[in-house]
Structure formats: C-alpha cells, structure tokens
CSV table of C-alpha atoms in Angstrom, one decimal:
chain,number,residue,atom,x,y,z
A,1224,UNK,CA,-7.7,25.0,16.3
A,1225,UNK,CA,-9.4,22.8,18.9
A,1226,UNK,CA,-7.4,19.6,19.1
A,1227,UNK,CA,-10.5,17.7,20.2
A,1228,UNK,CA,-12.2,18.4,16.9
A,1229,UNK,CA,-9.2,16.9,15.1
A,1230,UNK,CA,-8.9,13.8,17.3
A,1231,UNK,CA,-9.4,10.6,15.3
A,1232,UNK,CA,-11.4,7.7,16.8
A,1233,UNK,CA,-9.0,5.3,15.2
A,1234,UNK,CA,-5.9,5.6,13.0
A,1235,UNK,CA,-3.2,3.3,11.6
A,1236,UNK,CA,0.6,3.4,11.8
A,1237,UNK,CA,3.1,1.9,9.5
A,1238,UNK,CA,5.7,0.8,12.1
A,1239,UNK,CA,9.2,0.4,10.9
A,1240,UNK,CA,11.1,-1.3,13.7
A,1241,UNK,CA,14.2,-1.8,11.5
A,1242,UNK,CA,13.8,1.6,9.9
A,1243,UNK,CA,14.9,1.5,6.2
A,1244,UNK,CA,17.3,-1.5,6.8
A,1245,UNK,CA,16.7,-4.3,4.3
A,1246,UNK,CA,18.6,-7.3,3.0
A,1247,UNK,CA,17.4,-6.5,-0.5
A,1248,UNK,CA,18.3,-3.7,-2.9
A,1249,UNK,CA,15.2,-3.3,-5.0
A,1250,UNK,CA,15.9,-0.8,-7.8
A,1251,UNK,CA,12.6,1.1,-7.3
A,1252,UNK,CA,12.5,1.1,-3.5
A,1253,UNK,CA,11.7,4.6,-2.2
A,1254,UNK,CA,12.7,3.8,1.4
A,1255,UNK,CA,16.2,2.5,1.3
A,1256,UNK,CA,17.7,6.0,1.0
A,1257,UNK,CA,15.9,7.1,4.1
A,1258,UNK,CA,19.0,5.9,6.0
A,1259,UNK,CA,20.4,9.4,5.1
A,1260,UNK,CA,17.9,10.9,7.5
A,1261,UNK,CA,19.4,9.0,10.4
A,1262,UNK,CA,23.1,9.4,9.8
A,1263,UNK,CA,23.9,9.2,13.5
A,1264,UNK,CA,22.1,5.9,14.0
A,1265,UNK,CA,24.3,3.1,15.2
A,1266,UNK,CA,21.6,0.5,15.1
A,1267,UNK,CA,18.5,0.3,13.0
A,1268,UNK,CA,16.4,-1.4,15.7
A,1269,UNK,CA,13.6,0.0,17.7
A,1270,UNK,CA,14.9,-0.3,21.3
A,1271,UNK,CA,12.8,-2.0,24.0
A,1272,UNK,CA,11.8,1.2,25.8
A,1273,UNK,CA,10.6,2.9,22.6
A,1274,UNK,CA,8.8,-0.3,21.5
A,1275,UNK,CA,6.9,-0.7,24.8
A,1276,UNK,CA,6.0,3.0,24.8
A,1277,UNK,CA,4.7,2.8,21.3
A,1278,UNK,CA,2.6,-0.3,21.9
A,1279,UNK,CA,1.1,1.1,25.1
A,1280,UNK,CA,0.3,4.5,23.5
A,1281,UNK,CA,-1.0,3.0,20.3
A,1282,UNK,CA,-3.5,0.7,22.0
A,1283,UNK,CA,-4.7,3.4,24.4
A,1284,UNK,CA,-5.1,5.9,21.6
A,1285,UNK,CA,-7.6,3.8,19.7
A,1286,UNK,CA,-11.2,4.2,20.6
A,1287,UNK,CA,-12.3,1.0,18.9
A,1288,UNK,CA,-12.6,-2.6,20.1
A,1289,UNK,CA,-10.0,-4.0,17.6
A,1290,UNK,CA,-6.5,-2.5,17.3
A,1291,UNK,CA,-4.5,-3.4,14.2
A,1292,UNK,CA,-0.7,-3.3,14.2
A,1293,UNK,CA,1.1,-3.0,10.8
A,1294,UNK,CA,4.8,-4.0,10.9
A,1295,UNK,CA,6.9,-2.9,7.9
A,1296,UNK,CA,10.4,-1.8,6.9
A,1297,UNK,CA,12.8,-2.1,5.4
A,1298,UNK,CA,12.6,-5.8,6.3
A,1299,UNK,CA,11.1,-6.3,9.7
A,1300,UNK,CA,12.1,-10.0,9.8
A,1301,UNK,CA,15.8,-8.9,10.2
A,1302,UNK,CA,15.0,-8.3,13.8
A,1303,UNK,CA,14.6,-12.0,14.5
A,1304,UNK,CA,11.6,-14.0,15.8
A,1305,UNK,CA,12.4,-13.3,19.5
A,1306,UNK,CA,11.8,-9.6,18.9
A,1307,UNK,CA,8.3,-10.4,17.7
A,1308,UNK,CA,7.7,-12.7,20.6
A,1309,UNK,CA,8.4,-9.7,22.8
A,1310,UNK,CA,5.9,-7.6,20.7
A,1311,UNK,CA,3.0,-10.0,21.3
A,1312,UNK,CA,3.8,-10.1,25.0
A,1313,UNK,CA,3.7,-6.3,25.2
A,1314,UNK,CA,0.5,-6.2,23.3
A,1315,UNK,CA,-1.1,-8.7,25.7
A,1316,UNK,CA,0.2,-6.6,28.6
A,1317,UNK,CA,-1.6,-3.4,27.4
A,1318,UNK,CA,-4.5,-4.8,25.4
A,1319,UNK,CA,-7.1,-4.7,28.2
A,1320,UNK,CA,-10.5,-5.6,26.7
A,1321,UNK,CA,-9.4,-4.8,23.2
A,1322,UNK,CA,-8.7,-7.4,20.5
A,1323,UNK,CA,-5.2,-7.2,18.9
A,1324,UNK,CA,-4.5,-7.9,15.3
A,1325,UNK,CA,-1.1,-8.0,13.6
A,1326,UNK,CA,0.0,-7.8,10.0
A,1327,UNK,CA,3.6,-7.8,8.7
A,1328,UNK,CA,4.9,-6.9,5.2
A,1329,UNK,CA,8.0,-8.9,4.3
A,1330,UNK,CA,10.0,-9.8,1.2
A,1331,UNK,CA,9.7,-13.4,2.3
A,1332,UNK,CA,13.4,-14.3,1.9
A,1333,UNK,CA,14.0,-14.8,5.7
A,1334,UNK,CA,11.0,-17.1,6.4
A,1335,UNK,CA,11.4,-20.5,7.8
A,1336,UNK,CA,9.3,-23.1,9.7
A,1337,UNK,CA,9.7,-21.3,13.0
A,1338,UNK,CA,8.6,-18.0,11.6
A,1339,UNK,CA,5.6,-19.5,10.0
A,1340,UNK,CA,4.6,-21.5,13.1
A,1341,UNK,CA,4.8,-18.2,15.0
A,1342,UNK,CA,2.6,-16.4,12.5
A,1343,UNK,CA,0.0,-19.1,12.6
A,1344,UNK,CA,-0.1,-19.3,16.3
A,1345,UNK,CA,-0.6,-15.6,16.7
A,1346,UNK,CA,-2.8,-15.1,13.7
A,1347,UNK,CA,-0.5,-12.7,11.8
A,1348,UNK,CA,-1.6,-11.7,8.3
A,1349,UNK,CA,1.5,-11.8,6.2
A,1350,UNK,CA,2.0,-9.6,3.2
A,1351,UNK,CA,4.5,-10.9,0.7
A,1352,UNK,CA,6.1,-8.7,-1.9
A,1353,UNK,CA,6.3,-10.4,-5.2
A,1354,UNK,CA,6.3,-8.8,-8.7
A,1355,UNK,CA,5.3,-11.8,-10.8
A,1356,UNK,CA,6.9,-14.9,-12.3
A,1357,UNK,CA,10.6,-15.5,-12.1
A,1358,UNK,CA,12.0,-13.3,-14.9
A,1359,UNK,CA,9.6,-10.5,-14.1
A,1360,UNK,CA,10.2,-10.5,-10.4
A,1361,UNK,CA,13.9,-10.7,-10.7
A,1362,UNK,CA,14.1,-7.6,-12.9
A,1363,UNK,CA,14.2,-5.2,-9.9
A,1364,UNK,CA,13.9,-7.3,-6.7
A,1365,UNK,CA,17.5,-8.3,-6.0
A,1366,UNK,CA,19.8,-8.9,-3.1
A,1367,UNK,CA,22.6,-6.4,-2.1
A,1368,UNK,CA,25.1,-8.5,-4.0
A,1369,UNK,CA,23.0,-8.4,-7.2
A,1370,UNK,CA,21.7,-12.0,-6.9
A,1371,UNK,CA,18.1,-12.8,-7.7
A,1372,UNK,CA,15.5,-13.3,-5.0
A,1373,UNK,CA,12.6,-15.2,-6.7
A,1374,UNK,CA,13.6,-18.7,-5.5
A,1375,UNK,CA,13.9,-17.6,-1.9
A,1376,UNK,CA,10.6,-15.7,-2.0
A,1377,UNK,CA,8.8,-18.7,-3.4
A,1378,UNK,CA,10.3,-20.9,-0.7
A,1379,UNK,CA,8.9,-18.5,1.8
A,1380,UNK,CA,5.4,-18.7,0.2
A,1381,UNK,CA,5.4,-22.5,0.2
A,1382,UNK,CA,6.3,-22.4,3.9
A,1383,UNK,CA,3.4,-20.1,4.6
A,1384,UNK,CA,1.0,-22.4,2.8
A,1385,UNK,CA,2.5,-25.5,4.6
A,1386,UNK,CA,1.6,-23.9,7.9
A,1387,UNK,CA,-1.8,-22.5,6.7
A,1388,UNK,CA,-0.7,-18.9,7.4
A,1389,UNK,CA,-3.0,-16.3,5.9
A,1390,UNK,CA,-1.1,-14.2,3.4
A,1391,UNK,CA,-1.7,-11.7,0.6
A,1392,UNK,CA,0.6,-10.4,-2.1
A,1393,UNK,CA,1.8,-6.9,-3.0
A,1394,UNK,CA,3.0,-6.4,-6.5
A,1395,UNK,CA,4.8,-3.2,-7.4
A,1396,UNK,CA,3.6,-2.2,-10.9
A,1397,UNK,CA,6.6,-0.7,-12.7
A,1398,UNK,CA,7.5,0.3,-16.2
A,1399,UNK,CA,8.7,-3.2,-17.0
A,1400,UNK,CA,6.1,-5.6,-15.5
A,1401,UNK,CA,3.2,-3.4,-16.5
A,1402,UNK,CA,3.5,-5.0,-19.9
A,1403,UNK,CA,2.6,-8.4,-18.6
A,1404,UNK,CA,-0.7,-8.0,-16.7
A,1405,UNK,CA,-2.2,-11.5,-17.3
A,1406,UNK,CA,1.1,-13.3,-16.8
A,1407,UNK,CA,1.3,-11.6,-13.4
A,1408,UNK,CA,-2.4,-12.0,-12.4
A,1409,UNK,CA,-2.5,-15.7,-13.4
A,1410,UNK,CA,0.8,-16.4,-11.6
A,1411,UNK,CA,-0.5,-14.8,-8.4
A,1412,UNK,CA,-3.6,-16.9,-8.5
A,1413,UNK,CA,-1.5,-20.0,-9.2
A,1414,UNK,CA,0.6,-19.5,-6.1
A,1415,UNK,CA,-2.5,-19.2,-3.9
A,1416,UNK,CA,-2.9,-15.4,-3.4
A,1417,UNK,CA,-6.5,-14.8,-2.7
A,1418,UNK,CA,-6.0,-11.1,-2.0
A,1419,UNK,CA,-3.9,-9.1,-4.4
A,1420,UNK,CA,-2.6,-5.6,-4.1
A,1421,UNK,CA,-1.1,-3.7,-7.0
A,1422,UNK,CA,1.0,-0.7,-6.1
A,1423,UNK,CA,2.0,1.6,-9.0
A,1424,UNK,CA,5.5,3.0,-8.6
A,1425,UNK,CA,5.8,6.7,-9.4
A,1426,UNK,CA,9.0,8.5,-8.3
A,1427,UNK,CA,10.8,11.6,-9.2
A,1428,UNK,CA,14.5,12.0,-8.8
A,1429,UNK,CA,16.6,15.1,-8.2
A,1430,UNK,CA,20.4,15.4,-7.7
A,1431,UNK,CA,20.2,18.8,-6.1
A,1432,UNK,CA,17.6,18.2,-3.4
A,1433,UNK,CA,18.7,20.0,-0.2
A,1434,UNK,CA,17.5,17.2,2.1
A,1435,UNK,CA,20.1,14.8,0.7
A,1436,UNK,CA,17.4,12.5,-0.6
A,1437,UNK,CA,17.3,12.0,-4.3
A,1438,UNK,CA,13.7,10.9,-4.5
A,1439,UNK,CA,11.3,13.9,-4.0
A,1440,UNK,CA,7.7,14.4,-3.2
A,1441,UNK,CA,5.1,16.7,-4.8
A,1442,UNK,CA,6.1,19.7,-2.7
A,1443,UNK,CA,9.5,19.8,-4.3
A,1444,UNK,CA,9.7,22.8,-6.7
A,1445,UNK,CA,13.2,22.2,-8.1
A,1446,UNK,CA,14.2,20.3,-11.2
A,1447,UNK,CA,13.2,16.6,-11.0
A,1448,UNK,CA,12.6,13.8,-13.5
A,1449,UNK,CA,10.3,10.8,-13.4
A,1450,UNK,CA,12.5,7.7,-12.8
A,1451,UNK,CA,13.0,5.2,-15.6
A,1452,UNK,CA,11.4,2.5,-13.5
A,1453,UNK,CA,8.2,4.5,-12.8
A,1454,UNK,CA,5.1,3.0,-14.6
A,1455,UNK,CA,3.8,4.9,-17.6
A,1456,UNK,CA,0.2,6.1,-17.1
A,1457,UNK,CA,-1.3,4.5,-20.2
A,1458,UNK,CA,0.5,1.3,-19.4
A,1459,UNK,CA,-1.0,1.3,-15.9
A,1460,UNK,CA,-4.4,1.9,-17.2
A,1461,UNK,CA,-4.1,-1.0,-19.7
A,1462,UNK,CA,-2.7,-3.2,-16.9
A,1463,UNK,CA,-5.7,-2.6,-14.7
A,1464,UNK,CA,-8.2,-3.0,-17.5
A,1465,UNK,CA,-6.7,-6.2,-18.8
A,1466,UNK,CA,-6.7,-7.9,-15.4
A,1467,UNK,CA,-10.2,-6.6,-14.7
A,1468,UNK,CA,-11.5,-8.2,-17.9
A,1469,UNK,CA,-10.5,-11.6,-16.6
A,1470,UNK,CA,-11.5,-11.0,-13.0
A,1471,UNK,CA,-15.0,-9.8,-13.7
A,1472,UNK,CA,-15.8,-12.8,-15.8
A,1473,UNK,CA,-14.5,-15.5,-13.6
A,1474,UNK,CA,-13.1,-14.4,-10.2
A,1475,UNK,CA,-15.5,-12.0,-8.5
A,1476,UNK,CA,-16.1,-13.2,-5.0
A,1477,UNK,CA,-13.2,-15.7,-5.3
A,1478,UNK,CA,-10.1,-13.5,-5.8
A,1479,UNK,CA,-10.0,-10.1,-4.1
A,1480,UNK,CA,-8.1,-7.4,-6.0
A,1481,UNK,CA,-7.7,-4.4,-3.7
A,1482,UNK,CA,-8.0,-1.8,-6.6
A,1483,UNK,CA,-11.3,-3.3,-7.7
A,1484,UNK,CA,-12.7,-3.6,-4.2
A,1485,UNK,CA,-12.0,0.1,-3.4
A,1486,UNK,CA,-13.4,1.2,-6.7
A,1487,UNK,CA,-16.6,-0.6,-5.9
A,1488,UNK,CA,-16.7,0.9,-2.4
A,1489,UNK,CA,-16.4,4.5,-3.8
A,1490,UNK,CA,-19.0,3.6,-6.4
A,1491,UNK,CA,-21.6,2.8,-3.8
A,1492,UNK,CA,-20.5,5.6,-1.5
A,1493,UNK,CA,-18.8,3.8,1.4
A,1494,UNK,CA,-15.4,4.3,2.9
A,1495,UNK,CA,-12.9,2.7,0.4
A,1496,UNK,CA,-10.5,1.7,3.2
A,1497,UNK,CA,-7.5,2.9,1.2
A,1498,UNK,CA,-6.1,6.3,1.9
A,1499,UNK,CA,-5.1,7.2,-1.7
A,1500,UNK,CA,-8.7,6.9,-2.8
A,1501,UNK,CA,-10.2,8.7,0.2
A,1502,UNK,CA,-11.4,12.3,0.0
A,1503,UNK,CA,-8.9,13.3,2.7
A,1504,UNK,CA,-6.0,11.5,4.4
A,1505,UNK,CA,-3.8,12.0,7.5
A,1506,UNK,CA,-4.8,9.0,9.6
A,1507,UNK,CA,-2.0,6.7,8.5
A,1508,UNK,CA,1.2,7.8,10.0
A,1509,UNK,CA,4.7,6.3,9.8
A,1510,UNK,CA,6.8,5.5,12.8
A,1511,UNK,CA,10.5,5.1,12.5
A,1512,UNK,CA,12.9,2.8,14.5
A,1513,UNK,CA,13.9,5.7,16.8
A,1514,UNK,CA,10.3,6.7,17.6
A,1515,UNK,CA,10.2,9.6,15.0
A,1516,UNK,CA,6.7,10.0,13.6
A,1517,UNK,CA,6.0,11.3,10.1
A,1518,UNK,CA,2.8,12.4,8.4
A,1519,UNK,CA,2.7,9.3,6.1
A,1520,UNK,CA,4.8,6.4,4.9
A,1521,UNK,CA,5.4,8.2,1.6
A,1522,UNK,CA,6.2,11.5,3.3
A,1523,UNK,CA,9.1,10.5,5.5
A,1524,UNK,CA,10.9,13.8,4.9
A,1525,UNK,CA,12.1,16.4,7.4
A,1526,UNK,CA,9.3,18.9,6.6
A,1527,UNK,CA,6.7,16.2,7.5
A,1528,UNK,CA,8.1,15.3,10.8
A,1529,UNK,CA,5.5,15.4,13.6
A,1530,UNK,CA,7.5,14.5,16.7
A,1531,UNK,CA,8.9,11.6,18.7
A,1532,UNK,CA,6.8,9.2,20.7
A,1533,UNK,CA,9.2,9.5,23.6
A,1534,UNK,CA,8.1,13.1,24.0
A,1535,UNK,CA,4.7,13.5,22.5
A,1536,UNK,CA,1.7,11.1,22.4
A,1537,UNK,CA,0.5,9.7,19.2
A,1538,UNK,CA,-2.9,11.2,19.5
A,1539,UNK,CA,-1.5,14.7,20.1
A,1540,UNK,CA,0.5,14.3,16.9
A,1541,UNK,CA,-2.5,13.0,14.9
A,1542,UNK,CA,-4.6,15.9,16.3
A,1543,UNK,CA,-2.1,18.6,15.5
A,1544,UNK,CA,-2.9,21.4,13.2
A,1545,UNK,CA,0.1,20.4,11.1
A,1546,UNK,CA,-1.3,16.9,10.5
A,1547,UNK,CA,-4.9,18.1,10.0
A,1548,UNK,CA,-3.6,20.5,7.3
A,1549,UNK,CA,-1.6,17.7,5.7
A,1550,UNK,CA,-4.6,15.5,5.4
A,1551,UNK,CA,-7.1,18.2,4.4
A,1552,UNK,CA,-4.7,19.4,1.7
A,1553,UNK,CA,-5.5,16.3,-0.3
A,1554,UNK,CA,-9.0,17.8,-0.8
A,1555,UNK,CA,-8.3,21.5,-0.9
A,1556,UNK,CA,-5.4,21.3,-3.4
A,1557,UNK,CA,-7.4,19.6,-6.2
A,1558,UNK,CA,-7.0,21.5,-9.5
A,1559,UNK,CA,-10.1,22.5,-11.5
A,1560,UNK,CA,-9.7,19.6,-13.8
A,1561,UNK,CA,-10.2,17.2,-10.9
A,1562,UNK,CA,-13.0,19.2,-9.4
A,1563,UNK,CA,-15.0,18.9,-12.7
A,1564,UNK,CA,-14.1,15.3,-13.4
A,1565,UNK,CA,-16.9,12.8,-13.7
A,1566,UNK,CA,-14.8,10.3,-11.7
A,1567,UNK,CA,-13.7,12.5,-8.9
A,1568,UNK,CA,-15.8,10.4,-6.5
A,1569,UNK,CA,-13.8,7.3,-7.4
A,1570,UNK,CA,-10.3,8.8,-7.4
A,1571,UNK,CA,-10.3,12.0,-5.2
A,1572,UNK,CA,-7.1,12.9,-6.9
A,1573,UNK,CA,-5.3,9.7,-5.7
A,1574,UNK,CA,-2.1,10.2,-3.6
A,1575,UNK,CA,-1.0,13.8,-3.3
A,1576,UNK,CA,2.6,12.6,-3.8
A,1577,UNK,CA,1.8,11.9,-7.4
A,1578,UNK,CA,0.3,15.4,-8.1
A,1579,UNK,CA,3.2,17.1,-9.9
A,1580,UNK,CA,1.8,17.4,-13.4
A,1581,UNK,CA,-0.1,20.3,-15.0
A,1582,UNK,CA,-3.6,20.1,-16.4
A,1583,UNK,CA,-4.5,21.0,-20.0
A,1584,UNK,CA,-5.1,24.6,-18.8
A,1585,UNK,CA,-1.7,24.8,-17.1
A,1586,UNK,CA,-3.0,24.4,-13.6
A,1587,UNK,CA,-0.5,22.6,-11.2
A,1588,UNK,CA,-1.4,19.7,-9.0
A,1589,UNK,CA,-2.7,17.1,-11.6
A,1590,UNK,CA,-1.9,13.5,-10.7
A,1591,UNK,CA,0.7,11.8,-12.9
A,1592,UNK,CA,-1.6,8.8,-13.1
A,1593,UNK,CA,-4.7,10.8,-14.1
A,1594,UNK,CA,-4.8,9.3,-17.6
A,1595,UNK,CA,-4.6,5.8,-16.2
A,1596,UNK,CA,-7.5,6.3,-13.8
A,1597,UNK,CA,-9.7,7.9,-16.4
A,1598,UNK,CA,-9.1,5.0,-18.7
A,1599,UNK,CA,-9.9,2.5,-15.9
A,1600,UNK,CA,-12.9,4.1,-14.3
A,1601,UNK,CA,-14.6,4.9,-17.6
A,1602,UNK,CA,-14.1,1.3,-18.7
A,1603,UNK,CA,-15.4,-0.4,-15.6
A,1604,UNK,CA,-18.4,2.0,-15.2
A,1605,UNK,CA,-21.1,-0.4,-16.4
A,1606,UNK,CA,-19.6,-3.3,-14.4
A,1607,UNK,CA,-19.4,-1.2,-11.2
A,1608,UNK,CA,-23.0,0.0,-11.8
A,1609,UNK,CA,-24.2,-3.5,-12.1
A,1610,UNK,CA,-22.4,-4.7,-9.0
A,1611,UNK,CA,-23.5,-1.7,-7.0
A,1612,UNK,CA,-27.1,-2.4,-8.0
A,1613,UNK,CA,-26.7,-6.0,-6.8
A,1614,UNK,CA,-25.4,-4.8,-3.4
A,1615,UNK,CA,-28.3,-2.3,-3.1
A,1616,UNK,CA,-30.7,-5.2,-3.7
A,1617,UNK,CA,-28.9,-7.3,-1.0
A,1618,UNK,CA,-27.5,-9.7,-3.7
A,1619,UNK,CA,-23.9,-10.7,-4.1
A,1620,UNK,CA,-21.8,-8.7,-6.6
A,1621,UNK,CA,-20.5,-12.0,-7.9
A,1622,UNK,CA,-23.8,-12.3,-9.8
A,1623,UNK,CA,-22.1,-10.2,-12.5
A,1624,UNK,CA,-20.3,-13.3,-13.7
A,1625,UNK,CA,-23.6,-15.0,-14.5
A,1626,UNK,CA,-25.0,-11.8,-16.1
A,1627,UNK,CA,-22.0,-11.6,-18.4
A,1628,UNK,CA,-22.4,-15.2,-19.4
A,1629,UNK,CA,-26.1,-14.6,-20.2
A,1630,UNK,CA,-25.3,-11.9,-22.8
A,1631,UNK,CA,-25.3,-12.5,-26.5
A,1632,UNK,CA,-22.1,-12.3,-28.4
A,1633,UNK,CA,-22.8,-8.8,-29.7
A,1634,UNK,CA,-23.6,-7.4,-26.3
A,1635,UNK,CA,-20.6,-9.0,-24.7
A,1636,UNK,CA,-18.3,-7.6,-27.4
A,1637,UNK,CA,-19.7,-4.2,-26.9
A,1638,UNK,CA,-19.3,-4.4,-23.1
A,1639,UNK,CA,-15.6,-5.5,-23.4
A,1640,UNK,CA,-14.6,-2.9,-26.0
A,1641,UNK,CA,-12.0,-0.5,-24.6
C-alpha cells in the first residue's frame, strides 16, 4: 500500500514518560500491569535523548499550525517539575512557527504551588482524575499502602483554582459509582469542573493469557471474564440519562460534558473529536517511556507494537499498513446488528476493545456497552434533534433550556419519560 495515502495530516500521542509507574494502586487501572512488558527496565523514565527525539519528531510530523502534546502515565508528575521545564524548552527549540499546547493527566496527589505556577505560566490544561465525593472516590482510588486519596486530590484541585489553572475532570464510571449519577455530577460542578469526562471501565481478565497480562483485549480468544469492577451496561445507560436530564434543563452552554458534546457532533455530522465514537481510528498512538510505540493507549500489547522512535519515525509508523488496518478494522469488523442499527451514526460500534459480546443472532463483535448506548441515544434523540436544528439556524444549542421551560407539564413529562 502507498504510505503516502495513509499519511495523516495530524495525529495525537498519549505520551507516558513514566511508563506505567504510579504512586496509586487503583483497583480498576488497566495500565499498572503493563510493567510486565518491560521486565528489563531499570528506570521508568523517558531518557533525555528519547525525549528530545520524540518532541522533535512529533512537531515536525504535524502538518497543522497547532501541535498538542498529551502527557499521561502512570503518574507523570512523579518525574518532578524540572523534567517538565526541560520539556517546554525542547518544545520551544523545535516549534518553529507552530504553536505548542500541552495537557497533562494526573491523579492530583503530587501537586503543590510550584507545580501550579508552572502550569499557569505555560498554559497547561490539567486533567484531574476524580471519581466523585469522598466515599465514592475512595472506593477504588487508593495509594499503594491502601490509604485513601480523596483529601490529597481535593487539595490539588484547590491549588489549581488558587492559581487559576485551567483544569477538567475525568471520572471512571465503574460498577459501584454508576449507581450515584447525580451525586457525582453535582459534586463535580461544585468543585468547579466546567468540562467533565466520563470513562466507562470495561475490562476482561484471564489467568492463562500467554502475554503475562491478566487484562485482555477483544482479540483474545481464550477464556476471560468481565471484571467485578466493570460497569454494567444498563447501569451505564441509566447513569448517562440521569445526568443528561439535569444537564439539558439547566447546564447546556455552562457545563461541558464530553459524552453529550460528541453525541451532538455526530448528530449534526461533524467530527466528534473522540476516537471511540469515530467511524475509524488509528490516529491516537501510545508512546512508552523507552520510546516504544503502540497502536493505541488501550492496545499496549505485544501484538500491537509499531516500533521505537529511536529507529523509526512516528509518521512512518502511523502510515504503516499495520496501523492502517488497525484503524480501519473498527469499521470493517462491525457485526450486522451494528450495520443495521438506527444509531450507528452516533456510536460507530464504540471502542473495538469492548467488542467481545455476541449479537442476538450469534454474530461475534458486538460491543459490551451496546445496550447502554441504545438506551442513551434513543432517549436523547428529540433533544439532540432540537439542538442540531438550532445549530443549523445559527442559534445556540443552549436555547433548549428555554424551550423545555416553555413546555406544558404534560409535554415535559412525555419528553422526560425513559
């Protein structure tokens, strides 16, 4: 295949300069066990030569005026603030005429005034992982010694607000906290999160996986069971609908919930900006601490290894037949039930990693969360249609709040009936 035809104009990379190293031991974390893939590693730290090579290559590979870096882990703040000072200097060295943006995903427990001053000065967008109020958050998000993390995370958030650092929140929706949608949503609003991400956790576990990793992806054909912390489909559907009911009446245009934003984007036929709801994928790679590159953050497995940035350029790995087939497989592997679904345009089968169920006709490849998305999309249909019509008329979607208030009681009750 002609590599030029596969060459992306822009792509994103989840950069893991600490690899899977973290100071927390979250029960549901899919990445902690990736240490097993690097058994000969003596230090989970992206060395200076690899770091500089990556930054130079990444900037030069992007054919767009704004280049966005995404720093993740593990816990990237374990590297210390001087490491990130080095990062911004290297970015400035190779930026040329391009504008550089940075975001970092952190558990927030290592933040102090110095970190927050740095983030503010260099305009970092900080993503904070928090699962809800104290008791809900502490259910799974704990330190290595078993102690709770909520107090330290909240201290970090207060410091971010003190220094006026832009931040958003990422909440992992699991089997436990999915029962408390409004408690979580109202709490996130209370602490000042204006952009909210909900990430449903779905993992399967096998004790006989040959790679040594217990958590497996959709390509694993052996015996595997959904973990006890994975969210149940119906619970996730109810979780989204319950929060949507409050958001659509009071918070449209004020609070941005990623799931609702990408749904509206697909509804009006524009790029949703989130790979799991795109028609294809493959333009969001993961880069480990030693320079190893994998097809995706959720596919850091030996069979999805693309190469190492010390030997192969990022653009060559992104343009490879292997990565093209990986990304296109999201579309070509849809089972008949998905192909004939009324809401295929809004879901596109979601993440292939979750496609391990069978359809009613026994066809493989159905998404574990299919029921959740059918519940949600069918429920929000009239609301999305209204907001889409407002956008088409060059009016703000937030007008829906006024429209809902204008309805009589009977019409409102009908609209909000699950």
